PDB file of C-alpha atoms in Angstrom:
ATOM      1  CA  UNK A   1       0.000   0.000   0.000  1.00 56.00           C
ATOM      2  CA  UNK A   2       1.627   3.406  -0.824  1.00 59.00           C
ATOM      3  CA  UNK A   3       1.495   6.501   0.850  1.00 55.00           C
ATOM      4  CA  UNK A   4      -1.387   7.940  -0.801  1.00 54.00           C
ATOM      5  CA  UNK A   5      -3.635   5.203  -0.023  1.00 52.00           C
ATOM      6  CA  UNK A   6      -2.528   5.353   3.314  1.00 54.00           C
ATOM      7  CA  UNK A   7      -2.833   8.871   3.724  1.00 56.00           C
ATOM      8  CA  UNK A   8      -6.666   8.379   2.114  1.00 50.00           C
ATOM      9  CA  UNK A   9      -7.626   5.801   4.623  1.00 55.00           C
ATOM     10  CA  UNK A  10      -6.403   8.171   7.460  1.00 47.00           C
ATOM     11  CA  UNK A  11      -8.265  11.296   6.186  1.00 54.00           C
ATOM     12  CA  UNK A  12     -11.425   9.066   5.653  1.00 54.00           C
ATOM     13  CA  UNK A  13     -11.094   8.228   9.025  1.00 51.00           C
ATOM     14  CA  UNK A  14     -10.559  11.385  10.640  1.00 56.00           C
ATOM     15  CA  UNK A  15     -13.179  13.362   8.721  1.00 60.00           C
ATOM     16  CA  UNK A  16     -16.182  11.284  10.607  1.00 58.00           C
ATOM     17  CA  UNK A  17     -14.567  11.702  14.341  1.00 53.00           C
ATOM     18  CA  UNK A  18     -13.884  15.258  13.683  1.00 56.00           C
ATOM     19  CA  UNK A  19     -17.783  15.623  12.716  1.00 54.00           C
ATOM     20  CA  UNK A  20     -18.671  13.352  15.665  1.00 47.00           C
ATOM     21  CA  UNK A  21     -16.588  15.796  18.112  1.00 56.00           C
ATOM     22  CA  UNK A  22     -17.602  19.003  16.850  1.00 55.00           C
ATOM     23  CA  UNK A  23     -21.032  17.921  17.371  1.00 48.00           C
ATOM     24  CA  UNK A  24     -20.702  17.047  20.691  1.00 48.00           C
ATOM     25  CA  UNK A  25     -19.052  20.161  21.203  1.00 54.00           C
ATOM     26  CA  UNK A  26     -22.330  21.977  20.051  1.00 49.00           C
ATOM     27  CA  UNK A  27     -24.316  19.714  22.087  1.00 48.00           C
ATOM     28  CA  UNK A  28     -22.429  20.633  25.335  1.00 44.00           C
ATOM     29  CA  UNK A  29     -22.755  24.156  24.394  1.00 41.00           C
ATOM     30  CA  UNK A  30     -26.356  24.021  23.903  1.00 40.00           C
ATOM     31  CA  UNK A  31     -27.185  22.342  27.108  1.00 37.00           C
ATOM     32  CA  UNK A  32     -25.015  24.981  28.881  1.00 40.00           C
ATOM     33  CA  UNK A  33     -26.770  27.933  27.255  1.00 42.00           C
ATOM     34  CA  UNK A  34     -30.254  25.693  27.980  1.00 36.00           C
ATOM     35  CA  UNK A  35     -28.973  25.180  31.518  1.00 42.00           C
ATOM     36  CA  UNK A  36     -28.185  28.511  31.888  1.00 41.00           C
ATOM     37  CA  UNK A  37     -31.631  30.076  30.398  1.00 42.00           C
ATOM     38  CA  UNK A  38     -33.364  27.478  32.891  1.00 47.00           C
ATOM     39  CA  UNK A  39     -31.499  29.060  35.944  1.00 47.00           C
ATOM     40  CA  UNK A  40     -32.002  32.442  34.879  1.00 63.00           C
ATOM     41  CA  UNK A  41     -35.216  32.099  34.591  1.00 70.00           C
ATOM     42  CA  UNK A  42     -35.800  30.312  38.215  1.00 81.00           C
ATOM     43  CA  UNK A  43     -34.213  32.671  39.917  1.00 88.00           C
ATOM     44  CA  UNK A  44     -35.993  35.655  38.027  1.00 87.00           C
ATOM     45  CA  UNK A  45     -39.727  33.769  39.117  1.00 90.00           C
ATOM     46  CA  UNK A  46     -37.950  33.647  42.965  1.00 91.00           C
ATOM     47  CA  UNK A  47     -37.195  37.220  42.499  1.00 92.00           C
ATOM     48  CA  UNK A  48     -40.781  38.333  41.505  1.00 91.00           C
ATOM     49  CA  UNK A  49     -42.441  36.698  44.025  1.00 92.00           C
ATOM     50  CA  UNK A  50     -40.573  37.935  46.638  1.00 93.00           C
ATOM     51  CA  UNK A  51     -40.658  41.547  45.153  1.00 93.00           C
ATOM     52  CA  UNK A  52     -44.310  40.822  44.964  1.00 94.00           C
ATOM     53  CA  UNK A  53     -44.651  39.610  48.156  1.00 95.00           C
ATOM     54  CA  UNK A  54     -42.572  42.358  49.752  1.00 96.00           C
ATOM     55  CA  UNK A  55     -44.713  45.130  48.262  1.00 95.00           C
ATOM     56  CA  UNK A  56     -47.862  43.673  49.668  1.00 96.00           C
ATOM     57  CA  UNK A  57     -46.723  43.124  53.069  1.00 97.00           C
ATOM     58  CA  UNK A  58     -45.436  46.871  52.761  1.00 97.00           C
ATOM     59  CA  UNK A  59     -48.419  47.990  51.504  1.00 96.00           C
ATOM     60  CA  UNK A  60     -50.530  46.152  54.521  1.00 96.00           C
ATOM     61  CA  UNK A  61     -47.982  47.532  56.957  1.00 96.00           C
ATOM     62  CA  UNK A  62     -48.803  51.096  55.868  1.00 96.00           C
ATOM     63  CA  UNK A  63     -52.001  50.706  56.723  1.00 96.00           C
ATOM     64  CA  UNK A  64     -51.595  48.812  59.160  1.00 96.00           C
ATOM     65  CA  UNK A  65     -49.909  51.961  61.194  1.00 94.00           C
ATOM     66  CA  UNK A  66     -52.452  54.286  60.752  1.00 93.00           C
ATOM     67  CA  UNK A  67     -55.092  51.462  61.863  1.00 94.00           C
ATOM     68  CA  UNK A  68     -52.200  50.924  64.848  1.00 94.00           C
ATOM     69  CA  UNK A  69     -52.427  54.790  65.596  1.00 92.00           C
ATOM     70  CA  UNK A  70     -56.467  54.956  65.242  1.00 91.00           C
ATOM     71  CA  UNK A  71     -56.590  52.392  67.826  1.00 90.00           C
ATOM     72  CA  UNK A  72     -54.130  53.971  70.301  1.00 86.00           C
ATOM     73  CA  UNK A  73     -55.968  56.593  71.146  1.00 80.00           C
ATOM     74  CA  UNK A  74     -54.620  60.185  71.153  1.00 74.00           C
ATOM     75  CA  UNK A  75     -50.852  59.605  69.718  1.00 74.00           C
ATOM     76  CA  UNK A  76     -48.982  62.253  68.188  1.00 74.00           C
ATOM     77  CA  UNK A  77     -46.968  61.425  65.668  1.00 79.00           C
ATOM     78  CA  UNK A  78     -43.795  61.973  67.314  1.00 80.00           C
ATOM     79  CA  UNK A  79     -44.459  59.106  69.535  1.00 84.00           C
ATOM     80  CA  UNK A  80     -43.447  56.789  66.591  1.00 88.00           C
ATOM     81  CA  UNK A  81     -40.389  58.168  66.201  1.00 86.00           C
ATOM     82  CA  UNK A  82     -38.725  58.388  69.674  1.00 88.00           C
ATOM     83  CA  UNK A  83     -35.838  56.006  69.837  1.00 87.00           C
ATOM     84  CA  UNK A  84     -35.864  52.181  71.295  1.00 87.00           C
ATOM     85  CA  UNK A  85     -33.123  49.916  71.618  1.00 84.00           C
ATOM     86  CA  UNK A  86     -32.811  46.818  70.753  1.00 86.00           C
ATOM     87  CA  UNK A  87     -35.234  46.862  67.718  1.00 91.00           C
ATOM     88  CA  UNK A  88     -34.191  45.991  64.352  1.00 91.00           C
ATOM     89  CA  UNK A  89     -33.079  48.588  62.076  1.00 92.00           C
ATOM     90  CA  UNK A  90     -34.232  49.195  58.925  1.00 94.00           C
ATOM     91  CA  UNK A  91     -30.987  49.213  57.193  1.00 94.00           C
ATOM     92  CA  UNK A  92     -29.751  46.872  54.937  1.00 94.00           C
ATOM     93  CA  UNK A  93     -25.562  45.529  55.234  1.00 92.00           C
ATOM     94  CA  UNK A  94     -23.190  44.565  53.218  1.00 91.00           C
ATOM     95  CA  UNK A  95     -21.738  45.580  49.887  1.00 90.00           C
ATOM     96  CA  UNK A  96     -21.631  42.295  47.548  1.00 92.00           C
ATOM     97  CA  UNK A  97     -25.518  40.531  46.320  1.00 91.00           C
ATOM     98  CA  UNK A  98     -24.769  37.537  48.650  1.00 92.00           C
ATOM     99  CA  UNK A  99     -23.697  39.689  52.011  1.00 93.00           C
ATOM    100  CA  UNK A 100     -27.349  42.196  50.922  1.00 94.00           C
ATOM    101  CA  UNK A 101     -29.762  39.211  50.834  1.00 94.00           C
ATOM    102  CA  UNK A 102     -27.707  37.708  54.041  1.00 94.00           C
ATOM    103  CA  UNK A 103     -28.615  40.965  55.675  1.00 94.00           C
ATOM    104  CA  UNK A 104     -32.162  40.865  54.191  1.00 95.00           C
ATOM    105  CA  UNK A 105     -32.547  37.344  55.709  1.00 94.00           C
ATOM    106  CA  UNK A 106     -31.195  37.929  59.192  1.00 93.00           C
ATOM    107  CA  UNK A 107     -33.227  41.447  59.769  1.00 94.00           C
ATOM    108  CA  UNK A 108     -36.221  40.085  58.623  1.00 95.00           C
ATOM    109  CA  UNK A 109     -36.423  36.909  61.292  1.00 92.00           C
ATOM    110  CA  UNK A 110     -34.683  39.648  63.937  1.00 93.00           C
ATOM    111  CA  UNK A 111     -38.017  41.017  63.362  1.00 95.00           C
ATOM    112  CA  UNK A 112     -40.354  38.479  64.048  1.00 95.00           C
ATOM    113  CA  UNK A 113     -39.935  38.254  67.853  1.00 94.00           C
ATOM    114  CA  UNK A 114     -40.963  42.152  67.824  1.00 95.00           C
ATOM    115  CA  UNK A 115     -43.985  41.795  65.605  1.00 96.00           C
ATOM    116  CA  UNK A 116     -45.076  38.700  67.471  1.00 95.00           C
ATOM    117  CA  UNK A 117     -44.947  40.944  71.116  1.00 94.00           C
ATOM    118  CA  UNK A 118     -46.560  43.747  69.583  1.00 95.00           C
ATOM    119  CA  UNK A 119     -49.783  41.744  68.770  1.00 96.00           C
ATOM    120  CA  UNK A 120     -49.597  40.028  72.510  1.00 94.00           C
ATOM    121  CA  UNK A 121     -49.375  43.396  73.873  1.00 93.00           C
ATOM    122  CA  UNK A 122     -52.218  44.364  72.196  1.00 93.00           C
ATOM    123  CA  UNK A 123     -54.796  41.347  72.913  1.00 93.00           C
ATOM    124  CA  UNK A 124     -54.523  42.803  76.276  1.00 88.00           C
ATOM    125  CA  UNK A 125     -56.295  46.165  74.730  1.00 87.00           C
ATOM    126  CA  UNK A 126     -58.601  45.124  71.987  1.00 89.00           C
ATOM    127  CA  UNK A 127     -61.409  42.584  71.181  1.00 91.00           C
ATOM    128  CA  UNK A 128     -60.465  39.511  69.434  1.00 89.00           C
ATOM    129  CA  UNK A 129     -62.509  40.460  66.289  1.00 93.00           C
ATOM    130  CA  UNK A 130     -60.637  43.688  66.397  1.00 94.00           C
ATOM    131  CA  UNK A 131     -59.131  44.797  63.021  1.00 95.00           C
ATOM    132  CA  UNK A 132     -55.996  45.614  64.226  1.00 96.00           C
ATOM    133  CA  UNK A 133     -55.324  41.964  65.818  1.00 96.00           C
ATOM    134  CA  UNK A 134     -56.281  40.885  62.339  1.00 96.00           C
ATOM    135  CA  UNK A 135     -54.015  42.829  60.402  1.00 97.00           C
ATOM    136  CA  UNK A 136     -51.024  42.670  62.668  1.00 97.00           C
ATOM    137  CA  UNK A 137     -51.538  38.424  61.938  1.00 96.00           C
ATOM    138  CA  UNK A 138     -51.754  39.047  58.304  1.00 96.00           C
ATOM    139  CA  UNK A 139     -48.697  41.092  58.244  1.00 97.00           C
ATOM    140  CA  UNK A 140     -46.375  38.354  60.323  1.00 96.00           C
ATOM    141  CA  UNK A 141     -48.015  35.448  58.878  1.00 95.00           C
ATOM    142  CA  UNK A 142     -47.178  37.089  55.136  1.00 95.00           C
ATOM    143  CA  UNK A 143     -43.847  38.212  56.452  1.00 96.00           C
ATOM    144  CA  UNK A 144     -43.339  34.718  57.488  1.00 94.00           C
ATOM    145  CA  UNK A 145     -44.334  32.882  54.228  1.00 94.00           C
ATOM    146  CA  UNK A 146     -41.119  35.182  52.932  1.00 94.00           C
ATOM    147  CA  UNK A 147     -38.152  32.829  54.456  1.00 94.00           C
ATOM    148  CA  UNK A 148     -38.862  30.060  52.030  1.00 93.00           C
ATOM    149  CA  UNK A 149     -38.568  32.697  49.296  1.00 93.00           C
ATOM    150  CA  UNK A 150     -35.548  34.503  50.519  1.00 93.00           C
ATOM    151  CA  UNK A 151     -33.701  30.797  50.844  1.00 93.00           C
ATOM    152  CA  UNK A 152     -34.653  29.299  47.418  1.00 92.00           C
ATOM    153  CA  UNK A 153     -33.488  32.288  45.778  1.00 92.00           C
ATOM    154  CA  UNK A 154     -30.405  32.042  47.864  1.00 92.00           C
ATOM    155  CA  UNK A 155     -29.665  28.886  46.826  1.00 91.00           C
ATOM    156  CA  UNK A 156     -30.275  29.951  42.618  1.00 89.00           C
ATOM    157  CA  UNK A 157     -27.947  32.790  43.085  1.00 90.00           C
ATOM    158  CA  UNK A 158     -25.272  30.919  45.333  1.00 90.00           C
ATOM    159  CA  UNK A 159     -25.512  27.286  45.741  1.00 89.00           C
ATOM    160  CA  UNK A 160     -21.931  27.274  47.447  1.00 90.00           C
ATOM    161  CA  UNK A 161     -22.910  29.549  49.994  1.00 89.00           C
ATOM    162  CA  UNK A 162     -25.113  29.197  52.987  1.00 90.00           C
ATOM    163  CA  UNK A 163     -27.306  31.459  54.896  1.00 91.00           C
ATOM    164  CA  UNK A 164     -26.677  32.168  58.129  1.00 87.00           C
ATOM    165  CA  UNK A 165     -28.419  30.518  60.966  1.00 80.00           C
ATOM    166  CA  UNK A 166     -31.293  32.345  62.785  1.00 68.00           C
ATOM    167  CA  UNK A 167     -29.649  34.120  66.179  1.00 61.00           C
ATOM    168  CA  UNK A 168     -31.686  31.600  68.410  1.00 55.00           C
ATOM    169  CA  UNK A 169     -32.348  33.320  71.368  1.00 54.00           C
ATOM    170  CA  UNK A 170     -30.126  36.384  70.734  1.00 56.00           C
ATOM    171  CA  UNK A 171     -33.174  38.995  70.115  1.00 70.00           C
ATOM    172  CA  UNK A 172     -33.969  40.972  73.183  1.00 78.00           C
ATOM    173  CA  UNK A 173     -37.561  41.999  73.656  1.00 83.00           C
ATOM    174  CA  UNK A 174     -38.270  45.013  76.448  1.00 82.00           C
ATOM    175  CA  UNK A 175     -38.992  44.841  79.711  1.00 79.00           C
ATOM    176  CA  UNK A 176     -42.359  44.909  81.743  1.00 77.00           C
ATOM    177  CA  UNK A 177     -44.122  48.169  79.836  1.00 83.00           C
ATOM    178  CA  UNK A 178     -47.172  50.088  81.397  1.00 89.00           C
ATOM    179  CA  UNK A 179     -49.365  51.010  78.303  1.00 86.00           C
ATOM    180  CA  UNK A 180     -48.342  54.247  77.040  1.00 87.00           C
ATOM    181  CA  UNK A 181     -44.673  52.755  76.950  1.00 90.00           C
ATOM    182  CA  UNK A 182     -46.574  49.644  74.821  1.00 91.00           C
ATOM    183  CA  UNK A 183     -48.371  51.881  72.515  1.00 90.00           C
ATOM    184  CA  UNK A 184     -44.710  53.767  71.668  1.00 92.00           C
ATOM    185  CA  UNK A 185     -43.061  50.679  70.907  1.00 94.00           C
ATOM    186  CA  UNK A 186     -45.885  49.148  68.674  1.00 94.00           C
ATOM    187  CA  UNK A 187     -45.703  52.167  66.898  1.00 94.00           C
ATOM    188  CA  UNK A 188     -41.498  51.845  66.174  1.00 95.00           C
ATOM    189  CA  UNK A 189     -41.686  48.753  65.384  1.00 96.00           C
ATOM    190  CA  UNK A 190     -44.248  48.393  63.139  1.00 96.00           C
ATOM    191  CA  UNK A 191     -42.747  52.478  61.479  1.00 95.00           C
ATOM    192  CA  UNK A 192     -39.064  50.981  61.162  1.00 96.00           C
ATOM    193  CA  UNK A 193     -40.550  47.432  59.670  1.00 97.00           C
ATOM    194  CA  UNK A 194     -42.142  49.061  57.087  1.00 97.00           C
ATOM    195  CA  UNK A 195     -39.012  51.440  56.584  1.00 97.00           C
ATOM    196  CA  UNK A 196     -36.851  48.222  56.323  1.00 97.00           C
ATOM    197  CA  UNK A 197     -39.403  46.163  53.617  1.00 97.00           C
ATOM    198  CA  UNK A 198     -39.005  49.507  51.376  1.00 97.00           C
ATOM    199  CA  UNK A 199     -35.289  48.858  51.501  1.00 96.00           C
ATOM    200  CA  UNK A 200     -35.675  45.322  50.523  1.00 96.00           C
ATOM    201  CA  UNK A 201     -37.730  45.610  47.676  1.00 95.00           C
ATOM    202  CA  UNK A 202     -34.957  48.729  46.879  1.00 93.00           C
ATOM    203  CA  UNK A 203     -32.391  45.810  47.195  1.00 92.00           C
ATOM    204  CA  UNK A 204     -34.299  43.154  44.934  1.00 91.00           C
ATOM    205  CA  UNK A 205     -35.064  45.555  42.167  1.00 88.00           C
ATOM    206  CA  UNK A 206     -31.146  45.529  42.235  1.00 85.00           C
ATOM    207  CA  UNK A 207     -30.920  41.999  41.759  1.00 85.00           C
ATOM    208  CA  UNK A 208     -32.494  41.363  38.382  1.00 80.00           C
ATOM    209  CA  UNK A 209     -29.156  42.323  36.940  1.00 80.00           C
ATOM    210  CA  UNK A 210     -27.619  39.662  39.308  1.00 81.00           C
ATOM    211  CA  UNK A 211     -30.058  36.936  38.311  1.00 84.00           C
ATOM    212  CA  UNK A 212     -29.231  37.637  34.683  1.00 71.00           C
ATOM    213  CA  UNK A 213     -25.230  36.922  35.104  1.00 61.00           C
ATOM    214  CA  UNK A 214     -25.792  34.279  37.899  1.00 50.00           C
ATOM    215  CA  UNK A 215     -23.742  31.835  35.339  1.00 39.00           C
ATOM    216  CA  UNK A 216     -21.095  34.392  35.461  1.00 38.00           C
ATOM    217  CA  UNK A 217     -20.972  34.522  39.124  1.00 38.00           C
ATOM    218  CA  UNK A 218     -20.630  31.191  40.199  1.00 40.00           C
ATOM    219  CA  UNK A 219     -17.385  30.586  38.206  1.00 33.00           C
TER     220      UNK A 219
END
């Protein structure tokens, strides 16, 4: 057999595995891009419905303070602004996407001891059918029904990282209050809750971008 016939054979052979490897090669690419669409678009439908969710529990919690306020009595409005420690504030941490929806995640359960004493303090004032006992349930049970959210869209946008664990037993709720002291702190925490959601949803409109490069971000 000469070298031509030789050199034939070879090239007949190599023709079909480069074809076979090229298309594998566009196969592998495809299901990346596919993969990548997928994600993109599960953590864009996370994203919405905890924007969405957000913005209804802030819109509840507005009116949930001036139904707090009708309720009280005479209460100026400077009442629901004086300063009391160890609430929550309404400020959002951190500089990176990850360390912002940490920040979200830990202020919002730092929360729920506070929201949860604010409605015992005021069964001790109000009917059971009253509105405001109604309301302040709707807002923590809605606020509650966030977690899940916050942690799947976590684990879209950074499924090597993990959230930090709730500060069991770390929040500190006041002391004994008469009932104008209860009526100020209802007030402050429900004011700098609602304060806080409008930073969160300020912080999610921010992520879109995120969600859109998450491919990006976990190399």
């Amino acid at each position: 057999m000469n070298g031509h016939v030789k050199s034939l054979r070879v090239q007949q052979f190599m023709e079909p595995a480069a074809a076979f490897l090229s298309l594998l090669l566009l196969m592998a690419v495809h299901s990346s891009r596919a993969e990548a669409v997928r994600g993109n678009l599960q953590c864009g439908n996370f994203l919405q419905q905890m924007l969405g969710q957000t913005r209804l529990i802030h819109k509840e919690s507005a009116n949930l303070i001036k139904l707090y306020k009708a309720s009280q009595g005479e209460m100026p409005e400077f009442f629901c602004k004086v300063p009391v420690s160890d609430i929550p504030d309404s400020q959002i941490s951190g500089l990176q996407p990850a360390e912002k929806l940490a920040s979200i995640w830990t202020h919002l359960q730092a929360f729920f001891p506070h929201l949860k004493w604010v409605y015992e303090q005021q069964t001790d004032l109000h009917l059971p059918t009253s509105p405001l006992l109604r309301d302040l349930t709707n807002v923590r049970v809605r606020s509650e029904w966030l977690v899940p959210i916050i942690n799947s869209l976590h684990q879209s946008l950074f499924p090597n990282l993990s959230l930090p664990e709730p500060a069991v037993g770390a929040t500190t709720l006041p002391p004994p209050q008469n009932v104008f002291q209860q009526k100020i702190y209802g007030c402050v925490v429900l004011k700098t809750y609602k304060e806080f959601l409008s930073n969160v949803s300020r912080e999610l409109r921010n992520l879109k971008n995120v969600c859109n490069g998450r491919t990006e971000m976990k190399g």
